[in-house]
CSV table of N, CA, C and O in Angstrom, one decimal:
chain,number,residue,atom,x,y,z
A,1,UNK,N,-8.5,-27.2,-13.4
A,1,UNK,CA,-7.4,-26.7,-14.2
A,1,UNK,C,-6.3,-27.8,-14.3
A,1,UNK,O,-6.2,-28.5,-13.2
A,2,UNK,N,-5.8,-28.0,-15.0
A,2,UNK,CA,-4.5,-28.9,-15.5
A,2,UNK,C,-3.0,-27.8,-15.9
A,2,UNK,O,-2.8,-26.7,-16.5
A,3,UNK,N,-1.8,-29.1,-14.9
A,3,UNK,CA,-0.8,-28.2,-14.7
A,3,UNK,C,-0.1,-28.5,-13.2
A,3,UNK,O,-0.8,-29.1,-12.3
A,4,UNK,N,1.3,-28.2,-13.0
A,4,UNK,CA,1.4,-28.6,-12.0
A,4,UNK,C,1.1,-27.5,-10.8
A,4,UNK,O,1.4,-27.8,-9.6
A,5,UNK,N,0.7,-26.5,-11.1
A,5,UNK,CA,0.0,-25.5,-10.0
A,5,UNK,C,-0.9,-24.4,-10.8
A,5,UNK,O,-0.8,-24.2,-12.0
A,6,UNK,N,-1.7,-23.8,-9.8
A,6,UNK,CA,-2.9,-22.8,-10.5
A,6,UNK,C,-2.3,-21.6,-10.3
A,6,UNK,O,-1.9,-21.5,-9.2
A,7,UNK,N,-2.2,-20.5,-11.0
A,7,UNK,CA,-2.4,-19.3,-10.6
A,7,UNK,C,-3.9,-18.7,-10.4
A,7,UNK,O,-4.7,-19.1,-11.3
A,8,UNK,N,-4.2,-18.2,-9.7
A,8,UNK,CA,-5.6,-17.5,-9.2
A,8,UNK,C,-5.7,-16.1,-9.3
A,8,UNK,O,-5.6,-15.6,-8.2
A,9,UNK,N,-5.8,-15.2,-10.3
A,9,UNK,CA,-5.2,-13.8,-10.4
A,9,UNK,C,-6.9,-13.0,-9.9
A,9,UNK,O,-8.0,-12.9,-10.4
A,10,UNK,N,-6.5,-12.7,-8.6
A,10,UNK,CA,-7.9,-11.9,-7.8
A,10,UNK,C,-7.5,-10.8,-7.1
A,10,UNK,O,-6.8,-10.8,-6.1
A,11,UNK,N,-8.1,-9.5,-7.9
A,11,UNK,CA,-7.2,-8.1,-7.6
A,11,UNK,C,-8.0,-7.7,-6.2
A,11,UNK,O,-7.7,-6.8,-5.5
A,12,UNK,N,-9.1,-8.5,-6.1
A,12,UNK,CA,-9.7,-7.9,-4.9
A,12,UNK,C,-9.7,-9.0,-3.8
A,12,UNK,O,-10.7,-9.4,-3.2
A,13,UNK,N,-8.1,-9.5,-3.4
A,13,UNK,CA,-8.0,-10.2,-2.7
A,13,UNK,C,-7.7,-9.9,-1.2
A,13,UNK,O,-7.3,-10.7,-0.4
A,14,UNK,N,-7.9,-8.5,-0.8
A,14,UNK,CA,-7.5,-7.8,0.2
A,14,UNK,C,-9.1,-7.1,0.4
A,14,UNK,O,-9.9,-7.0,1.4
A,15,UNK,N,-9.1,-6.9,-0.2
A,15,UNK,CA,-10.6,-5.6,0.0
A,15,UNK,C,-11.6,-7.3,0.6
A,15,UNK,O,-12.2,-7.5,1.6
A,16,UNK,N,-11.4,-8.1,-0.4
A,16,UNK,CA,-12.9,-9.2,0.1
A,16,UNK,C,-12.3,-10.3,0.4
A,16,UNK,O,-12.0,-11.2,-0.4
A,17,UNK,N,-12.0,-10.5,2.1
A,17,UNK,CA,-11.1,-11.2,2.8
A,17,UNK,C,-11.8,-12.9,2.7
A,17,UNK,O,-11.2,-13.9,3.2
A,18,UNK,N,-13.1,-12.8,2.0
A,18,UNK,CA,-13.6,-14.6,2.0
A,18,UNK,C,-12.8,-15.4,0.7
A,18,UNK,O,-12.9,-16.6,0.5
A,19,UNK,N,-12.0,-14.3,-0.1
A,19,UNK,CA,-10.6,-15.1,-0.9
A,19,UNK,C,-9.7,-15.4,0.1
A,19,UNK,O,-9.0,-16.4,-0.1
A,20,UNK,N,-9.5,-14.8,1.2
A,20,UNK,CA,-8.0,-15.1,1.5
A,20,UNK,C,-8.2,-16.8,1.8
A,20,UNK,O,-9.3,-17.3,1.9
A,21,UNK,N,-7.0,-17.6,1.8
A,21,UNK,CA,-6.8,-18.8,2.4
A,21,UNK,C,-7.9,-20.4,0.9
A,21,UNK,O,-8.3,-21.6,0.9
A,22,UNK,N,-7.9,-19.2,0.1
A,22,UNK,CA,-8.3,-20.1,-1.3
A,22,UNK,C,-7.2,-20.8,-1.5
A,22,UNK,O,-7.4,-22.0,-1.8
A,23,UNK,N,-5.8,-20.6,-1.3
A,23,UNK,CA,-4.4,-21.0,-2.1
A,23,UNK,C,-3.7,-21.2,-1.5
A,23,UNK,O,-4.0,-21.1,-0.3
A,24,UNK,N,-2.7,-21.6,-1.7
A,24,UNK,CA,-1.5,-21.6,-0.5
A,24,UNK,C,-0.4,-20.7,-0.6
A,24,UNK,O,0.5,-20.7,0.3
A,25,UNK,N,-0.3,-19.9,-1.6
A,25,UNK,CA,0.7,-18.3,-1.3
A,25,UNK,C,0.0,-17.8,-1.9
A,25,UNK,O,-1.0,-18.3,-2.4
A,26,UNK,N,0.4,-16.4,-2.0
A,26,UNK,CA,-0.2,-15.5,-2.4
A,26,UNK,C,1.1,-14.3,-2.9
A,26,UNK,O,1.9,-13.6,-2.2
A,27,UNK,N,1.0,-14.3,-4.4
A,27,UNK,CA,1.9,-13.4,-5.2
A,27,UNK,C,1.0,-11.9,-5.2
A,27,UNK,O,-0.2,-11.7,-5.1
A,28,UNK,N,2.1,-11.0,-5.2
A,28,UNK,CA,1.8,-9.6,-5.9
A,28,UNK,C,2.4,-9.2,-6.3
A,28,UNK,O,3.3,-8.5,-5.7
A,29,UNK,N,2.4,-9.2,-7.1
A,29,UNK,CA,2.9,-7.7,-8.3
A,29,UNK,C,3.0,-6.5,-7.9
A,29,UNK,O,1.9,-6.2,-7.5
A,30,UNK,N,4.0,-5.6,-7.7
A,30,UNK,CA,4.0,-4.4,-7.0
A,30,UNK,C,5.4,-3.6,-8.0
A,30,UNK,O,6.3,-4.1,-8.7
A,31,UNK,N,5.0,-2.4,-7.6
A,31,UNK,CA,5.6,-1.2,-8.0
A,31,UNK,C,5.6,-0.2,-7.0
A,31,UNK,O,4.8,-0.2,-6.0
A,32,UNK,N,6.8,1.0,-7.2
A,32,UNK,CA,6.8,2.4,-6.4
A,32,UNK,C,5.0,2.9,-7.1
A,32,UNK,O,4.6,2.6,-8.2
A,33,UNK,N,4.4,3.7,-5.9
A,33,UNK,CA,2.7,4.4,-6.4
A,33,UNK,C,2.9,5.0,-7.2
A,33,UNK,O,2.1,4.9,-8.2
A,34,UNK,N,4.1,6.3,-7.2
A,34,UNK,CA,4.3,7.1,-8.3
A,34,UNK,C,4.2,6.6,-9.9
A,34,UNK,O,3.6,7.2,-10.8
A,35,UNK,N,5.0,5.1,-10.0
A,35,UNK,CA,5.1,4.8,-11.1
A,35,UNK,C,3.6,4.1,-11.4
A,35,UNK,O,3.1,4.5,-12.4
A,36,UNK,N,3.0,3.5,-11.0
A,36,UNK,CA,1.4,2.9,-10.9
A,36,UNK,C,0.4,4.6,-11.5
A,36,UNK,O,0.0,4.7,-12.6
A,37,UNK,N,0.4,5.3,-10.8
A,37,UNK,CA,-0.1,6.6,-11.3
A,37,UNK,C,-0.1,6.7,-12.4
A,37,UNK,O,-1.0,6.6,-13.2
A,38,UNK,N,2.1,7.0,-12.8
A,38,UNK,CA,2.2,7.5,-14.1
A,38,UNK,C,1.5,6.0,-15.5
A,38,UNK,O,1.3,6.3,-16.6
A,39,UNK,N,1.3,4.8,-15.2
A,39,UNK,CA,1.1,3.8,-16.1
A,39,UNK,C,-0.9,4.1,-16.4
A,39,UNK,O,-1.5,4.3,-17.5
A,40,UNK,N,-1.5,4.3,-15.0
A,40,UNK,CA,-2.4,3.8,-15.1
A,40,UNK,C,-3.1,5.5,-16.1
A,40,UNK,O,-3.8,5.4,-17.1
A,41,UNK,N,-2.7,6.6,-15.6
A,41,UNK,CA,-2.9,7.5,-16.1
A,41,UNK,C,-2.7,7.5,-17.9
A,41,UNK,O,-3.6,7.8,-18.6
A,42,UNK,N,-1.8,7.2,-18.2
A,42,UNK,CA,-1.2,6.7,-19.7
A,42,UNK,C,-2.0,5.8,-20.1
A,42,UNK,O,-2.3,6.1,-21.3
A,43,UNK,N,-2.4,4.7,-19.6
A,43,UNK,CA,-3.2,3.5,-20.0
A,43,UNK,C,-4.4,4.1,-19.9
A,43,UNK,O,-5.0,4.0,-21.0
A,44,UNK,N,-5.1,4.8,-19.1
A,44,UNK,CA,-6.6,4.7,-19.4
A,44,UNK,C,-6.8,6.6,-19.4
A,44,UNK,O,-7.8,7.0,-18.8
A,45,UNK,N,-5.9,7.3,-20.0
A,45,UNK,CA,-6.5,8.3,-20.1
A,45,UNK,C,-6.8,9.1,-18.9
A,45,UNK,O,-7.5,10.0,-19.2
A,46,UNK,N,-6.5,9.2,-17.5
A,46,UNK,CA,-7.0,10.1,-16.8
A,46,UNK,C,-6.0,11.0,-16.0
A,46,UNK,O,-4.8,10.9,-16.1
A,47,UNK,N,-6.7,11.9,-15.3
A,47,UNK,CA,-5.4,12.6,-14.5
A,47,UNK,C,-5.1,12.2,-13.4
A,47,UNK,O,-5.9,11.3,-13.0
A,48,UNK,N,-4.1,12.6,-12.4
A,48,UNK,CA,-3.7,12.0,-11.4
A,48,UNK,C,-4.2,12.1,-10.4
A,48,UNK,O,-4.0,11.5,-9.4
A,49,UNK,N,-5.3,13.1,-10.5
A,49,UNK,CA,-6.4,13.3,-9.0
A,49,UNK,C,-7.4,12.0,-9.1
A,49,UNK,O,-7.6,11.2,-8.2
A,50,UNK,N,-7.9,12.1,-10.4
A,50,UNK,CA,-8.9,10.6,-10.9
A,50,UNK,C,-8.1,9.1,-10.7
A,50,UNK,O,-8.6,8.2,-10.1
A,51,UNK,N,-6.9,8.9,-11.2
A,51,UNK,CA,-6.3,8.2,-10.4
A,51,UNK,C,-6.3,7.8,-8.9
A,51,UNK,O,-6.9,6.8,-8.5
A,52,UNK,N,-5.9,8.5,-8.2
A,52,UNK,CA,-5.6,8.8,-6.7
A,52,UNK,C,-6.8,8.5,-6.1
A,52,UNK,O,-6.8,7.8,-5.1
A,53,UNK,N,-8.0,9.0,-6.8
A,53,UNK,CA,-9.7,8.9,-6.2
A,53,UNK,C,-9.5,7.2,-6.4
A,53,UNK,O,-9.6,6.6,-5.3
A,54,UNK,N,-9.3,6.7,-7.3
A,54,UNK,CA,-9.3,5.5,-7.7
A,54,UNK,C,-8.5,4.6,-6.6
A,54,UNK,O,-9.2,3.8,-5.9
A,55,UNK,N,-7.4,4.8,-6.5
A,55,UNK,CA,-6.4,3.8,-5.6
A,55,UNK,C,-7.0,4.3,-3.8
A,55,UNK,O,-6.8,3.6,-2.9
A,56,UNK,N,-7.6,5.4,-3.8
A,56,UNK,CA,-8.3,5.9,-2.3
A,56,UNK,C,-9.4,4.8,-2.0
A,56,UNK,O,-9.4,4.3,-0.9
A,57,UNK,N,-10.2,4.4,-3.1
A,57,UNK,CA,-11.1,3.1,-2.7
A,57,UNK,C,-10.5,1.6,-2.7
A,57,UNK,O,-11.3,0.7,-2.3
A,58,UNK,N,-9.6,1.4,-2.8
A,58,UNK,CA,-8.9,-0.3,-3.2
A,58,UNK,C,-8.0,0.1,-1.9
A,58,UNK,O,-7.9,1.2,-1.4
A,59,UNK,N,-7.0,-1.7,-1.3
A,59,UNK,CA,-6.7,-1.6,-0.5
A,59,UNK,C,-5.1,-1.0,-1.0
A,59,UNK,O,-4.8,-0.7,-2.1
A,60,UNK,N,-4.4,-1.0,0.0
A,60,UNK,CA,-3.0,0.4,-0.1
A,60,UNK,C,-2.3,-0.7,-0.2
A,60,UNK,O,-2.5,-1.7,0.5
A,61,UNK,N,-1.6,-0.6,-0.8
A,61,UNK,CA,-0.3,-1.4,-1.2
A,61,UNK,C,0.6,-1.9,0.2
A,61,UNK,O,1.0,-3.1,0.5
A,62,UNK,N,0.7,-0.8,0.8
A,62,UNK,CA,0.8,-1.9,2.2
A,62,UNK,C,0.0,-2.5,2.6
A,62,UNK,O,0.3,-2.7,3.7
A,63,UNK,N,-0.8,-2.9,2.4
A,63,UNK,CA,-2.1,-3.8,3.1
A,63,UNK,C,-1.8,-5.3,2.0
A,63,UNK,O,-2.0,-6.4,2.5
A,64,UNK,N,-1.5,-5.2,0.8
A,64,UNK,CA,-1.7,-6.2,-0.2
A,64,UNK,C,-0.1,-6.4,0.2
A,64,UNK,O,0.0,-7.5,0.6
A,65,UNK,N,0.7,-5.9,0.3
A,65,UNK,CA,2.1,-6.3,0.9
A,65,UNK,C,2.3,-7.5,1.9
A,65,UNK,O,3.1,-8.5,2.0
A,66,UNK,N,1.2,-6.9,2.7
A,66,UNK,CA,1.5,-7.8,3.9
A,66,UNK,C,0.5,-9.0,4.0
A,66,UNK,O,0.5,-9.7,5.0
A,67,UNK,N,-0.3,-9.3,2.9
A,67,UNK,CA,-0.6,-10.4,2.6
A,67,UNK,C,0.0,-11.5,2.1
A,67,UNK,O,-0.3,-12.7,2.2
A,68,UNK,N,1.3,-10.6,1.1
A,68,UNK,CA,2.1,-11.5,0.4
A,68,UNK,C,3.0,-12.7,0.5
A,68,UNK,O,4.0,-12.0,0.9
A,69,UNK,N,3.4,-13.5,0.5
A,69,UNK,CA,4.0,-14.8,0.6
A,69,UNK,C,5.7,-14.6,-0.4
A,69,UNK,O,6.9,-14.8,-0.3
A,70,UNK,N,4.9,-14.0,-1.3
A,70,UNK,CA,6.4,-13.8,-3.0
A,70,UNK,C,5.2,-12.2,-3.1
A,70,UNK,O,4.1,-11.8,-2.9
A,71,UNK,N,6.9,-11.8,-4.0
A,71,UNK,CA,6.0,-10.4,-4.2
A,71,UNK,C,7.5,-10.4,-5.4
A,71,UNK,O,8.6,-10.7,-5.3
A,72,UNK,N,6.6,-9.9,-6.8
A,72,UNK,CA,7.2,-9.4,-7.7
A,72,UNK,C,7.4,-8.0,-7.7
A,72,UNK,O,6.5,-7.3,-7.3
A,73,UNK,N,8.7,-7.6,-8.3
A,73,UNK,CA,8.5,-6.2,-8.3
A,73,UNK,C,8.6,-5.5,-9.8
A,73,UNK,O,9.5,-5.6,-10.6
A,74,UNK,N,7.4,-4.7,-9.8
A,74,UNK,CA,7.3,-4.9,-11.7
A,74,UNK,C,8.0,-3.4,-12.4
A,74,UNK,O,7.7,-2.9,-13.5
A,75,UNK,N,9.0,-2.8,-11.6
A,75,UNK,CA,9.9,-1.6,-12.1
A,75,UNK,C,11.3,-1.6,-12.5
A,75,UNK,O,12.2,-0.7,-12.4
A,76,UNK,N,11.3,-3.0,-13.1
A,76,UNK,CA,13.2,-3.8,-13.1
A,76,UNK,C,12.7,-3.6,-14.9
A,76,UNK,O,11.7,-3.1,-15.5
A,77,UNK,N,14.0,-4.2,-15.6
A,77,UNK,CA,14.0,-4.8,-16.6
A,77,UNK,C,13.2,-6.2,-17.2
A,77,UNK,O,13.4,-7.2,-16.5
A,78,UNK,N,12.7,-6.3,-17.8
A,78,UNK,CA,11.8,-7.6,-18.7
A,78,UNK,C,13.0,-8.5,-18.4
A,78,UNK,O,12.6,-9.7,-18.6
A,79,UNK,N,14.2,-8.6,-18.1
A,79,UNK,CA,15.1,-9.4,-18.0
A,79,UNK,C,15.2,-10.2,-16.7
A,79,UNK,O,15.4,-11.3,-16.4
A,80,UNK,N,14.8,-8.7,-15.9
A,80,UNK,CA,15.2,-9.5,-14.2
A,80,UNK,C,13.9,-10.2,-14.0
A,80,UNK,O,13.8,-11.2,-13.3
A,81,UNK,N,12.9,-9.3,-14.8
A,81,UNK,CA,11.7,-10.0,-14.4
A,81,UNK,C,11.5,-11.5,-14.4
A,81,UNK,O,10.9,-12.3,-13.6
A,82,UNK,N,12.0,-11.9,-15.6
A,82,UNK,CA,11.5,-13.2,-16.4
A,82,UNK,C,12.4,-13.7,-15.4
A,82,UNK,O,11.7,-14.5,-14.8
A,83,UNK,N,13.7,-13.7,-14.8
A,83,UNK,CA,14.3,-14.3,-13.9
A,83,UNK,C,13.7,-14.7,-12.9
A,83,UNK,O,13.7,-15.9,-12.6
A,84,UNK,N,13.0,-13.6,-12.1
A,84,UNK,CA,12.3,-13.8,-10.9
A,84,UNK,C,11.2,-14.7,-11.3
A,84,UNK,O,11.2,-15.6,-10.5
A,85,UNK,N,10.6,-14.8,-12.0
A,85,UNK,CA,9.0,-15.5,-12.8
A,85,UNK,C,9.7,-16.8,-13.2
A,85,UNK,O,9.0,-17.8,-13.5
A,86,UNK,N,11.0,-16.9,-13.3
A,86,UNK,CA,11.4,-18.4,-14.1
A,86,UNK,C,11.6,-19.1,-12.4
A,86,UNK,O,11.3,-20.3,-12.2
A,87,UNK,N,12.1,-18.1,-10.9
A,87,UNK,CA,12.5,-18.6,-9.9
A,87,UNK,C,11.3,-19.3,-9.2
A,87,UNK,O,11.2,-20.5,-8.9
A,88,UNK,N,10.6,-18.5,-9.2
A,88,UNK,CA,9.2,-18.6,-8.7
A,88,UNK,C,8.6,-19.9,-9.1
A,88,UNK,O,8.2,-20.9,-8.4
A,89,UNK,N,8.6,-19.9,-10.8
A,89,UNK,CA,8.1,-20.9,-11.2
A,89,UNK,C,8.8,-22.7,-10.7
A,89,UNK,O,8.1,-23.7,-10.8
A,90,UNK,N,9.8,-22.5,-10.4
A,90,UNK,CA,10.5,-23.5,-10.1
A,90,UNK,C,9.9,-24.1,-8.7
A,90,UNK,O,9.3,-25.2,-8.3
A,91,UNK,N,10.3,-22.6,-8.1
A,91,UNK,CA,9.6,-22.7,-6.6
A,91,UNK,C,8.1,-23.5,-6.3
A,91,UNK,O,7.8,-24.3,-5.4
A,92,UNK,N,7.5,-23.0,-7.2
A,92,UNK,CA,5.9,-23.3,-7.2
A,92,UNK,C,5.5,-24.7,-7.4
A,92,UNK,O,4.7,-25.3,-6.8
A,93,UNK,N,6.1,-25.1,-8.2
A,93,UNK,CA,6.4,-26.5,-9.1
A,93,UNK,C,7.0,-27.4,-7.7
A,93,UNK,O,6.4,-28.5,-7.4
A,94,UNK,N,7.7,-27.2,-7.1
A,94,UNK,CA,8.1,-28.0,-5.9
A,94,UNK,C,7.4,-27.8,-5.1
A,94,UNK,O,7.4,-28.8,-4.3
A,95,UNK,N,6.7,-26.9,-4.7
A,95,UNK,CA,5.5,-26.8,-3.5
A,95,UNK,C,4.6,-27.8,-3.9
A,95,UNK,O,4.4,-28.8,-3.2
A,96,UNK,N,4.1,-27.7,-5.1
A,96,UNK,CA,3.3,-28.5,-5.8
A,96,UNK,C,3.3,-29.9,-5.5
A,96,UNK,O,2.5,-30.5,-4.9
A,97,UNK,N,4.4,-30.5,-6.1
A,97,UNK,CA,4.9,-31.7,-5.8
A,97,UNK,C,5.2,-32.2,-4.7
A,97,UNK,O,5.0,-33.4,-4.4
A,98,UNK,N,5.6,-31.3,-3.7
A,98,UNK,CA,5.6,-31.8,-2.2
A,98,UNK,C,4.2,-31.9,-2.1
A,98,UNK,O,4.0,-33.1,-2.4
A,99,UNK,N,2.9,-31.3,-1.7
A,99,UNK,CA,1.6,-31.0,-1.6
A,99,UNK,C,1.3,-32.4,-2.0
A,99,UNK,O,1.1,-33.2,-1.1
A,100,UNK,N,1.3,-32.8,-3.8
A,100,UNK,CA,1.0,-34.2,-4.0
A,100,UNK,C,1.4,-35.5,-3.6
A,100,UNK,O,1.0,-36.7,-3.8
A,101,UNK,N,2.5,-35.0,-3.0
A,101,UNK,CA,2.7,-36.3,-2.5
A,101,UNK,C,2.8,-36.8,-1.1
A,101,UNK,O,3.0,-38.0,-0.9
């Protein structure tokens, strides 16, 4: 990849632990569960039991929490977000550069 750092987007980075230590942080995206329910429900059609069955097999948001290095939190405004995503990016870019050099 070309760029001054990679993103590596792997949702099963907690469930299958021979990812961990691919990278050198590790971002997540996070939300309150309630609101994750009401999106994913909306997005793919199901109800909240089929849901719930769903998030019962994958690892619990505390568990992907406490993996985390940076953690976005995706129930703000598209405003604060792009803030945090413009911080990060800065952030990352200097990791980067220190790393290469």
């Amino acid at each position: 990849a070309k760029g001054d750092y990679v993103i590596f987007v792997n949702p099963l980075l907690v469930e299958l632990p021979i990812w961990q230590g691919m990278g050198t942080r590790v971002l997540v995206i996070d939300c309150p569960e309630a609101l994750q329910v009401s999106r994913v429900m909306k997005r793919n059609n199901l109800t909240e039991d089929q849901v719930r069955a769903i998030m019962a097999t994958q690892a619990s948001r505390e568990q992907r929490l406490a993996v985390a290095d940076d953690v976005i939190r995706n129930d703000k405004s598209i405003e604060e977000i792009t803030g945090e995503v413009r911080e990060l990016h800065a952030r990352y870019k200097k990791l980067a550069e220190n790393l290469a050099s």
